Amino acid sequence: QSGRTDGIDIVVTGETAEGGTSTLFRRTINPAEVAGDRGRQTARIALADTGVRRATIAVGPGPNDNFSFDWSYLADLRFEGSAATSP
């Protein structure tokens, strides 16, 4: 592995009550190479009418599967649900 990041890959997967899964969001962020990826990044994922009952957020290595210098964090996560939603 090199001494340089190739970015990180963020994936949000949804699971339905029936056990099916789907990718709801995927983005590679590489601030070392892409100026627009620097600083705070935001995303909003609408789950209404998708049948998703559980969402999972995964942060992994960039496109070259290189973990070197991949420092990242998630902050200010917000989740909204309806009163009719059950666990």
Coordinates of N, CA and C in Angstrom, one line a residue, residues 5-11 25-31 33-34 36-37 41 60-65 70:
T5 N -3.7 8.4 0.3 CA -5.0 8.0 0.2 C -5.5 7.9 -1.2
D6 N -6.5 7.0 -1.5 CA -7.2 7.1 -2.8 C -8.6 7.4 -2.5
G7 N -8.9 7.9 -1.3 CA -10.3 8.3 -1.0 C -11.0 7.3 -0.2
I8 N -12.2 7.5 0.1 CA -13.1 6.6 0.8 C -14.3 6.3 0.1
D9 N -15.0 5.2 0.3 CA -16.2 4.9 -0.3 C -17.3 4.8 0.7
I10 N -18.4 5.6 0.6 CA -19.5 5.5 1.5 C -20.7 4.9 0.9
V11 N -21.2 3.9 1.5 CA -22.3 3.1 1.0 C -23.4 3.0 2.0
F25 N -27.4 4.6 -1.5 CA -26.5 5.7 -1.8 C -25.1 5.2 -1.8
R26 N -24.3 5.7 -2.8 CA -22.9 5.3 -2.9 C -22.2 6.5 -3.4
R27 N -21.0 6.8 -2.7 CA -20.2 7.9 -3.2 C -18.8 7.7 -2.8
T28 N -17.9 7.9 -3.7 CA -16.5 7.9 -3.4 C -16.0 9.4 -3.1
I29 N -15.4 9.6 -2.0 CA -14.9 11.0 -1.7 C -13.4 10.9 -1.7
N30 N -12.7 11.8 -2.5 CA -11.3 11.8 -2.6 C -10.7 13.2 -2.5
P31 N -10.7 13.8 -1.3 CA -10.3 15.2 -1.2 C -8.8 15.5 -1.6
E33 N -7.5 14.5 -4.3 CA -7.5 14.7 -5.7 C -8.6 15.6 -6.2
V34 N -9.7 15.7 -5.5 CA -10.9 16.4 -6.0 C -11.2 17.6 -5.0
G36 N -13.6 19.6 -4.9 CA -15.0 19.6 -4.4 C -15.3 18.7 -3.3
D37 N -14.4 17.7 -3.0 CA -14.6 16.7 -2.0 C -14.0 17.2 -0.7
Q41 N -19.2 17.5 3.8 CA -20.0 16.9 2.7 C -21.3 16.5 3.3
G60 N -15.6 2.5 3.6 CA -14.6 1.6 3.2 C -13.5 2.3 2.5
P61 N -12.5 1.6 2.0 CA -11.4 2.2 1.2 C -11.9 2.7 -0.1
G62 N -11.1 3.4 -0.8 CA -11.4 4.0 -2.1 C -11.3 2.9 -3.2
P63 N -11.3 3.4 -4.4 CA -11.5 2.5 -5.6 C -10.3 1.5 -5.7
N64 N -9.2 1.8 -5.2 CA -8.0 0.9 -5.3 C -7.9 0.0 -4.1
D65 N -8.9 -0.1 -3.2 CA -8.9 -0.9 -2.0 C -7.7 -0.6 -1.1
D70 N -6.6 6.9 5.1 CA -8.0 7.1 5.0 C -8.6 7.5 6.3

